[in-house]
Short mmCIF file of C-alpha atoms and ligand atoms in Angstrom, two decimals:
data_model
loop_
_atom_site.label_atom_id
_atom_site.label_comp_id
_atom_site.label_asym_id
_atom_site.label_seq_id
_atom_site.Cartn_x
_atom_site.Cartn_y
_atom_site.Cartn_z
CA MET A 25 -63.62 107.89 46.54
CA ASN A 26 -62.28 104.35 46.74
CA ASN A 27 -61.66 103.27 50.32
CA LEU A 28 -58.04 104.03 51.07
CA ILE A 29 -56.02 101.24 49.46
CA THR A 30 -52.34 101.98 48.98
CA LEU A 31 -50.35 100.76 45.98
CA GLY A 32 -48.35 98.56 48.33
CA GLU A 33 -51.51 96.94 49.74
CA PHE A 34 -52.90 96.54 46.23
CA ILE A 35 -49.72 94.78 45.06
CA ILE A 36 -49.79 92.40 48.05
CA LYS A 37 -53.57 91.81 47.79
CA ASN A 38 -53.45 91.11 44.04
CA GLN A 39 -50.08 89.49 43.64
CA GLY A 40 -51.85 86.22 43.00
CA ASP A 41 -53.01 87.77 39.73
CA PHE A 42 -49.49 88.88 38.84
CA PRO A 43 -47.69 86.63 36.42
CA TYR A 44 -44.85 84.70 38.10
CA ALA A 45 -45.49 86.64 41.29
CA LYS A 46 -43.77 84.81 44.15
CA GLY A 47 -42.89 88.27 45.49
CA GLU A 48 -40.22 88.94 42.83
CA PHE A 49 -42.64 90.76 40.59
CA SER A 50 -44.07 92.68 43.53
CA SER A 51 -40.56 93.70 44.50
CA LEU A 52 -39.97 94.93 40.95
CA LEU A 53 -43.09 97.09 41.04
CA SER A 54 -42.06 98.44 44.43
CA ALA A 55 -38.73 99.55 42.96
CA ILE A 56 -40.57 101.55 40.30
CA ARG A 57 -42.85 103.02 42.96
CA LEU A 58 -39.86 104.13 45.04
CA ALA A 59 -38.03 105.71 42.09
CA ALA A 60 -41.22 107.52 41.06
CA LYS A 61 -41.56 109.06 44.52
CA VAL A 62 -37.97 110.29 44.51
CA LEU A 63 -38.24 111.65 40.97
CA ASN A 64 -41.54 113.36 41.78
CA SER A 65 -39.90 115.33 44.57
CA GLN A 66 -37.18 116.53 42.19
CA ILE A 67 -39.57 117.41 39.36
CA ASN A 68 -41.77 119.45 41.67
CA LYS A 69 -38.86 121.73 42.48
CA ALA A 70 -37.02 121.48 39.14
CA GLY A 71 -37.70 125.16 38.53
CA LEU A 72 -35.92 126.01 41.75
CA VAL A 73 -33.00 123.63 41.42
CA ASP A 74 -30.93 125.03 38.53
CA ASP A 75 -28.78 122.00 38.19
CA LEU A 76 -31.77 119.85 37.21
CA MET A 77 -33.34 122.01 34.54
CA GLY A 78 -30.45 122.73 32.30
CA HIS A 79 -29.12 120.95 29.25
CA ILE A 80 -25.96 118.98 29.83
CA GLY A 81 -24.56 119.56 26.39
CA SER A 82 -24.94 115.93 25.36
CA VAL A 83 -27.52 114.24 23.17
CA ASN A 84 -29.13 110.84 23.60
CA VAL A 85 -29.25 108.10 21.01
CA GLN A 86 -32.25 109.87 19.50
CA GLY A 87 -30.13 112.94 18.89
CA GLU A 88 -32.20 114.85 21.43
CA ASP A 89 -30.68 117.28 23.92
CA GLN A 90 -30.32 115.47 27.24
CA LYS A 91 -31.49 117.50 30.19
CA LYS A 92 -30.03 116.98 33.63
CA LEU A 93 -33.37 115.63 34.80
CA ASP A 94 -33.33 113.02 31.96
CA VAL A 95 -29.98 111.72 33.12
CA TYR A 96 -30.93 111.94 36.81
CA ALA A 97 -34.17 110.03 36.21
CA ASN A 98 -32.39 107.37 34.15
CA GLU A 99 -29.78 106.76 36.85
CA LEU A 100 -32.49 106.69 39.52
CA PHE A 101 -34.61 104.00 37.84
CA VAL A 102 -31.59 101.89 36.85
CA LYS A 103 -30.27 101.95 40.44
CA ALA A 104 -33.70 101.22 41.98
CA LEU A 105 -34.32 98.28 39.62
CA LYS A 106 -30.80 96.86 40.00
CA ALA A 107 -31.07 96.95 43.79
CA ARG A 108 -34.04 94.54 43.79
CA HIS A 109 -32.10 91.71 42.09
CA GLN A 110 -35.09 90.77 39.93
CA VAL A 111 -33.88 92.32 36.67
CA CYS A 112 -31.31 90.84 34.29
CA GLY A 113 -31.41 93.70 31.80
CA ILE A 114 -32.70 97.22 31.16
CA ALA A 115 -33.18 99.18 27.93
CA SER A 116 -33.64 102.91 28.33
CA GLU A 117 -34.31 105.78 25.96
CA GLU A 118 -31.36 107.49 27.62
CA GLU A 119 -28.92 104.62 27.03
CA GLU A 120 -27.62 103.84 23.55
CA LYS A 121 -26.84 100.26 24.52
CA THR A 122 -28.88 97.88 26.66
CA ILE A 123 -27.72 97.38 30.26
CA THR A 124 -27.19 93.78 31.35
CA PHE A 125 -26.51 93.00 35.01
CA GLU A 126 -23.85 90.30 35.09
CA ASN A 127 -23.32 89.90 38.82
CA GLU A 128 -24.87 86.82 40.39
CA GLU A 129 -28.18 88.52 41.25
CA GLY A 130 -28.44 90.01 37.77
CA LEU A 131 -27.71 86.75 35.96
CA ASN A 132 -30.48 85.13 38.01
CA GLY A 133 -32.92 88.00 37.40
CA LYS A 134 -36.12 86.84 35.71
CA TYR A 135 -37.29 90.15 34.25
CA ILE A 136 -36.38 92.64 31.56
CA VAL A 137 -37.42 96.30 31.95
CA LEU A 138 -37.74 98.77 29.07
CA ILE A 139 -38.12 102.36 30.18
CA ASP A 140 -38.41 105.95 29.09
CA PRO A 141 -37.40 107.62 32.35
CA ILE A 142 -38.84 111.00 31.41
CA ASP A 143 -40.99 111.33 28.31
CA GLY A 144 -41.50 114.87 27.12
CA SER A 145 -38.70 116.36 29.19
CA SER A 146 -38.67 119.55 27.11
CA ASN A 147 -42.02 120.32 28.74
CA ILE A 148 -40.37 120.65 32.16
CA GLU A 149 -39.34 124.24 31.45
CA VAL A 150 -42.91 125.29 30.72
CA ASN A 151 -44.46 123.37 33.60
CA VAL A 152 -46.37 120.92 31.41
CA SER A 153 -46.92 117.42 32.79
CA ILE A 154 -44.25 114.84 31.93
CA GLY A 155 -43.99 111.16 32.66
CA THR A 156 -42.15 107.88 32.99
CA VAL A 157 -43.19 104.89 30.85
CA PHE A 158 -42.14 101.30 31.54
CA ALA A 159 -42.65 97.83 30.12
CA ILE A 160 -41.82 94.58 31.93
CA TYR A 161 -41.12 91.26 30.23
CA ARG A 162 -40.11 87.86 31.51
CA ARG A 163 -36.69 86.96 30.08
CA ILE A 164 -36.66 84.21 27.43
CA SER A 165 -32.94 83.38 27.76
CA PRO A 166 -31.86 80.82 30.40
CA ILE A 167 -31.64 82.06 33.98
CA GLY A 168 -28.02 82.29 35.12
CA THR A 169 -26.84 83.69 31.77
CA PRO A 170 -26.50 87.32 30.60
CA ALA A 171 -29.62 88.83 29.03
CA THR A 172 -29.61 88.58 25.23
CA LYS A 173 -30.85 90.81 22.41
CA ALA A 174 -33.83 88.47 21.99
CA ASP A 175 -34.86 89.19 25.59
CA PHE A 176 -35.18 92.89 24.70
CA LEU A 177 -36.79 92.44 21.29
CA GLN A 178 -39.93 90.57 22.33
CA PRO A 179 -43.22 91.71 20.77
CA GLY A 180 -45.40 93.87 23.00
CA ARG A 181 -47.93 91.07 23.30
CA LYS A 182 -45.39 89.32 25.60
CA GLN A 183 -45.37 92.07 28.23
CA VAL A 184 -46.21 90.88 31.75
CA ALA A 185 -46.78 94.43 32.99
CA ALA A 186 -46.64 98.02 31.84
CA GLY A 187 -47.35 101.41 33.29
CA TYR A 188 -46.69 105.10 33.40
CA VAL A 189 -46.20 107.77 36.02
CA ILE A 190 -47.60 111.19 35.16
CA TYR A 191 -46.01 114.03 37.12
CA GLY A 192 -48.73 116.63 36.77
CA SER A 193 -51.24 118.67 38.78
CA SER A 194 -51.28 115.47 40.78
CA THR A 195 -48.83 112.64 40.33
CA MET A 196 -50.33 109.29 39.37
CA LEU A 197 -49.00 105.81 38.73
CA VAL A 198 -51.15 103.83 36.28
CA PHE A 199 -50.29 100.21 35.58
CA THR A 200 -51.53 96.87 34.35
CA SER A 201 -50.29 93.33 34.89
CA GLY A 202 -52.79 91.90 32.44
CA ASN A 203 -55.81 92.12 34.75
CA GLY A 204 -57.15 95.57 33.91
CA VAL A 205 -55.73 99.04 34.45
CA ASN A 206 -55.63 100.76 37.84
CA GLY A 207 -54.57 104.31 38.72
CA PHE A 208 -52.95 105.40 41.99
CA THR A 209 -52.73 109.03 43.06
CA TYR A 210 -49.75 110.18 45.10
CA ASP A 211 -50.20 111.97 48.44
CA PRO A 212 -46.82 113.71 48.87
CA SER A 213 -47.65 114.74 52.42
CA ILE A 214 -47.26 111.14 53.55
CA GLY A 215 -45.45 109.66 50.52
CA VAL A 216 -48.14 107.14 49.61
CA PHE A 217 -49.89 106.22 46.33
CA TYR A 218 -53.63 105.57 46.92
CA LEU A 219 -55.93 103.64 44.56
CA SER A 220 -57.99 106.42 42.95
CA HIS A 221 -59.00 105.03 39.52
CA ARG A 222 -60.02 101.36 39.81
CA ASN A 223 -60.31 99.35 36.58
CA ILE A 224 -59.99 102.25 34.12
CA GLN A 225 -62.19 101.68 31.05
CA MET A 226 -61.51 103.81 27.98
CA PRO A 227 -64.75 105.05 26.31
CA LYS A 228 -65.38 103.15 23.06
CA SER A 229 -65.90 106.44 21.23
CA GLY A 230 -64.87 110.00 21.92
CA ALA A 231 -64.91 113.49 20.50
CA ILE A 232 -61.27 114.56 20.86
CA TYR A 233 -58.52 114.20 18.29
CA SER A 234 -54.92 114.78 19.33
CA ILE A 235 -52.19 115.35 16.76
CA ASN A 236 -49.51 117.92 15.92
CA GLU A 237 -51.23 119.56 12.94
CA GLY A 238 -48.07 121.54 12.31
CA ASN A 239 -46.90 118.44 10.45
CA TYR A 240 -49.99 118.44 8.20
CA PRO A 241 -48.05 119.33 5.00
CA TYR A 242 -45.85 116.23 5.53
CA PHE A 243 -48.67 113.74 6.15
CA SER A 244 -50.00 111.36 3.49
CA HIS A 245 -53.14 112.47 1.67
CA LYS A 246 -55.12 109.77 3.49
CA MET A 247 -53.88 111.09 6.86
CA GLN A 248 -54.75 114.63 5.81
CA SER A 249 -58.24 113.41 4.80
CA TYR A 250 -58.75 111.84 8.24
CA ILE A 251 -57.81 115.13 9.93
CA GLU A 252 -60.36 116.92 7.71
CA TYR A 253 -62.90 114.23 8.71
CA CYS A 254 -62.30 115.10 12.39
CA LYS A 255 -63.12 118.73 11.61
CA GLU A 256 -66.24 118.22 9.48
CA HIS A 257 -69.59 119.48 10.79
CA ASP A 258 -71.70 116.39 11.56
CA PRO A 259 -73.48 116.56 14.92
CA GLY A 260 -74.76 113.00 14.45
CA THR A 261 -71.20 111.74 14.91
CA ASN A 262 -70.12 114.39 17.45
CA ARG A 263 -68.06 116.19 14.83
CA PRO A 264 -66.23 118.45 14.56
CA TYR A 265 -64.16 116.82 17.33
CA SER A 266 -62.25 119.02 19.76
CA GLY A 267 -58.55 119.38 19.04
CA ARG A 268 -56.33 118.82 22.08
CA TYR A 269 -52.54 118.41 21.81
CA ILE A 270 -50.39 118.88 24.91
CA GLY A 271 -47.18 117.68 23.26
CA SER A 272 -46.59 115.21 26.07
CA MET A 273 -47.67 111.72 25.00
CA ILE A 274 -48.46 110.56 28.53
CA SER A 275 -50.61 113.62 29.23
CA ASP A 276 -52.46 113.27 25.90
CA LEU A 277 -53.00 109.56 26.46
CA HIS A 278 -53.92 109.94 30.15
CA ARG A 279 -56.72 112.29 29.06
CA THR A 280 -57.71 109.75 26.40
CA PHE A 281 -57.97 106.94 29.00
CA LEU A 282 -60.39 109.05 31.02
CA LYS A 283 -62.33 110.97 28.36
CA GLY A 284 -61.90 108.93 25.19
CA GLY A 285 -60.57 110.21 21.87
CA ILE A 286 -57.64 109.38 19.61
CA TYR A 287 -53.97 110.33 19.98
CA MET A 288 -51.93 110.17 16.79
CA TYR A 289 -48.27 110.38 15.91
CA PRO A 290 -48.23 109.29 12.24
CA GLY A 291 -45.32 108.79 9.91
CA SER A 292 -44.61 111.67 7.55
CA THR A 293 -42.28 112.60 4.71
CA LYS A 294 -40.10 114.19 7.42
CA ALA A 295 -40.13 111.07 9.63
CA PRO A 296 -41.53 108.00 7.83
CA GLU A 297 -41.69 105.97 11.07
CA GLY A 298 -42.97 108.87 13.15
CA LYS A 299 -41.27 109.95 16.38
CA LEU A 300 -42.41 107.58 19.13
CA ARG A 301 -40.28 104.57 20.08
CA LEU A 302 -41.83 101.13 19.88
CA LEU A 303 -40.21 99.34 22.83
CA TYR A 304 -40.45 101.76 25.71
CA GLU A 305 -43.23 104.16 24.67
CA CYS A 306 -45.67 102.56 22.21
CA ASN A 307 -45.70 98.97 23.50
CA PRO A 308 -46.36 99.82 27.17
CA MET A 309 -49.00 102.39 26.24
CA ALA A 310 -50.58 99.92 23.78
CA PHE A 311 -50.74 97.21 26.48
CA LEU A 312 -52.48 99.65 28.84
CA ILE A 313 -54.83 100.89 26.10
CA GLU A 314 -55.93 97.35 25.13
CA GLU A 315 -56.32 96.38 28.81
CA ALA A 316 -58.60 99.44 29.21
CA GLY A 317 -60.73 98.38 26.22
CA GLY A 318 -59.16 100.69 23.65
CA ARG A 319 -57.09 100.02 20.52
CA ALA A 320 -53.50 100.88 19.59
CA SER A 321 -52.29 100.50 16.02
CA ASN A 322 -49.54 101.56 13.66
CA GLY A 323 -52.28 102.29 11.15
CA THR A 324 -52.45 98.79 9.74
CA MET A 325 -51.84 96.36 12.64
CA PRO A 326 -51.95 96.28 16.44
CA ILE A 327 -48.81 97.79 17.97
CA LEU A 328 -48.46 94.77 20.27
CA ASP A 329 -48.07 92.42 17.31
CA ILE A 330 -45.09 94.22 15.79
CA GLN A 331 -41.90 92.12 15.94
CA PRO A 332 -39.17 94.54 17.06
CA THR A 333 -35.81 94.51 15.25
CA GLU A 334 -33.98 97.34 17.05
CA VAL A 335 -34.14 98.62 20.63
CA HIS A 336 -34.67 102.27 19.64
CA GLN A 337 -36.85 101.74 16.60
CA ARG A 338 -39.78 104.06 16.03
CA THR A 339 -43.31 103.38 14.79
CA PRO A 340 -46.32 105.40 13.69
CA PHE A 341 -48.78 105.30 16.60
CA PHE A 342 -52.56 105.70 16.82
CA GLY A 343 -54.07 104.97 20.21
CA GLY A 344 -57.39 105.57 21.95
CA SER A 345 -61.08 104.75 21.76
CA GLU A 346 -61.56 101.51 19.83
CA ASN A 347 -64.21 102.83 17.43
CA MET A 348 -62.13 105.90 16.58
CA VAL A 349 -58.92 103.96 15.93
CA ARG A 350 -60.81 101.48 13.75
CA GLN A 351 -62.30 104.43 11.82
CA LEU A 352 -58.81 105.83 11.34
CA GLU A 353 -57.49 102.45 10.11
CA LYS A 354 -60.38 102.25 7.63
CA SER A 355 -59.61 105.76 6.39
CA LEU A 356 -55.96 104.86 5.83
CA ALA A 357 -56.88 101.63 4.04
CA THR A 358 -59.35 103.07 1.51
P1 P6P B 427 -43.91 116.91 18.51
C1 P6P B 427 -42.13 114.22 23.67
O1 P6P B 427 -40.86 114.58 23.15
C2 P6P B 427 -42.73 113.22 22.71
O2 P6P B 427 -41.93 112.10 22.61
C3 P6P B 427 -44.14 112.86 23.18
O3 P6P B 427 -44.26 112.88 24.56
C4 P6P B 427 -44.99 113.90 22.52
O4 P6P B 427 -46.32 113.48 22.29
C5 P6P B 427 -44.26 114.13 21.19
O5 P6P B 427 -42.89 113.83 21.43
C6 P6P B 427 -44.37 115.57 20.73
O6 P6P B 427 -43.69 115.66 19.48
O7 P6P B 427 -43.18 116.53 17.26
O8 P6P B 427 -45.41 117.02 18.28
O9 P6P B 427 -43.35 118.10 19.25
#
């Protein structure tokens, strides 16, 4: 077990490594930490607190039923980030339009945050792990002016930090600021995140494939062939792989960080661009995956090199062990 280093101590100790630190960035990360603690306490009793589990009868920009916890989580992160006066704008899965803070502190904020407050919220009802995903960029528009569309539509390669919180059997915050990936496990008895997974390195190869095979009839023939490849008997290449699909991207990818493998959400005839959103799901996860030595692709190019055109745009996503993602790319290219 790592000697007991808290997330707060880690941020202070390493803030020299953080881009544009000067304490602003550290304050931004602390806001996310605080919101995660508050949300964790609500999620852990969501089954008991009726007014958090239910649907609210509205749908988000994705056309998905909004649950009360989705809306609660969104409001919580927006408030926590706004209060630190470091952020000039936020884009959220739960908000059709971007939020720009136009008071004095907001106009002078140096950062943009893109967030999916709760990914996989439909899993709450069946007690499957869910998570928060966030990406942090430095604004490109002049300080003192309102955030612009260009601030939000930067390619993933420009992220200064990214992370996720997984609310599961234990709650963890995993993040990178471009100097490797570190995981912090939450001790709810004293409300502290402790460093538990220092410098996470994703295995270069693995023996797990993760995809919703229910969509098999709608995949391209090349995608179908790759799935058959995963199931072929070939002990020399650890096949057939094990199939694991939790239906919660953060849970499937968290397992992939620790055990290796490949998580896939391809395009299909039903959804040509797949289901996952580029800005606040795929880009932050791709930054983390590359920082941990893995690879994240849309099937033909690295996710982080995609130039976004819309805040809520989707992309096919293949992320995990480098050798497996490269094998997948080769399969799709032949
Ligand atoms: P499907 C959750 O809604 C999510 O965005 C990801 O967390 C998850 O991996 C995926 O959708 C599951 O989608 O179509 O397989 O049910």
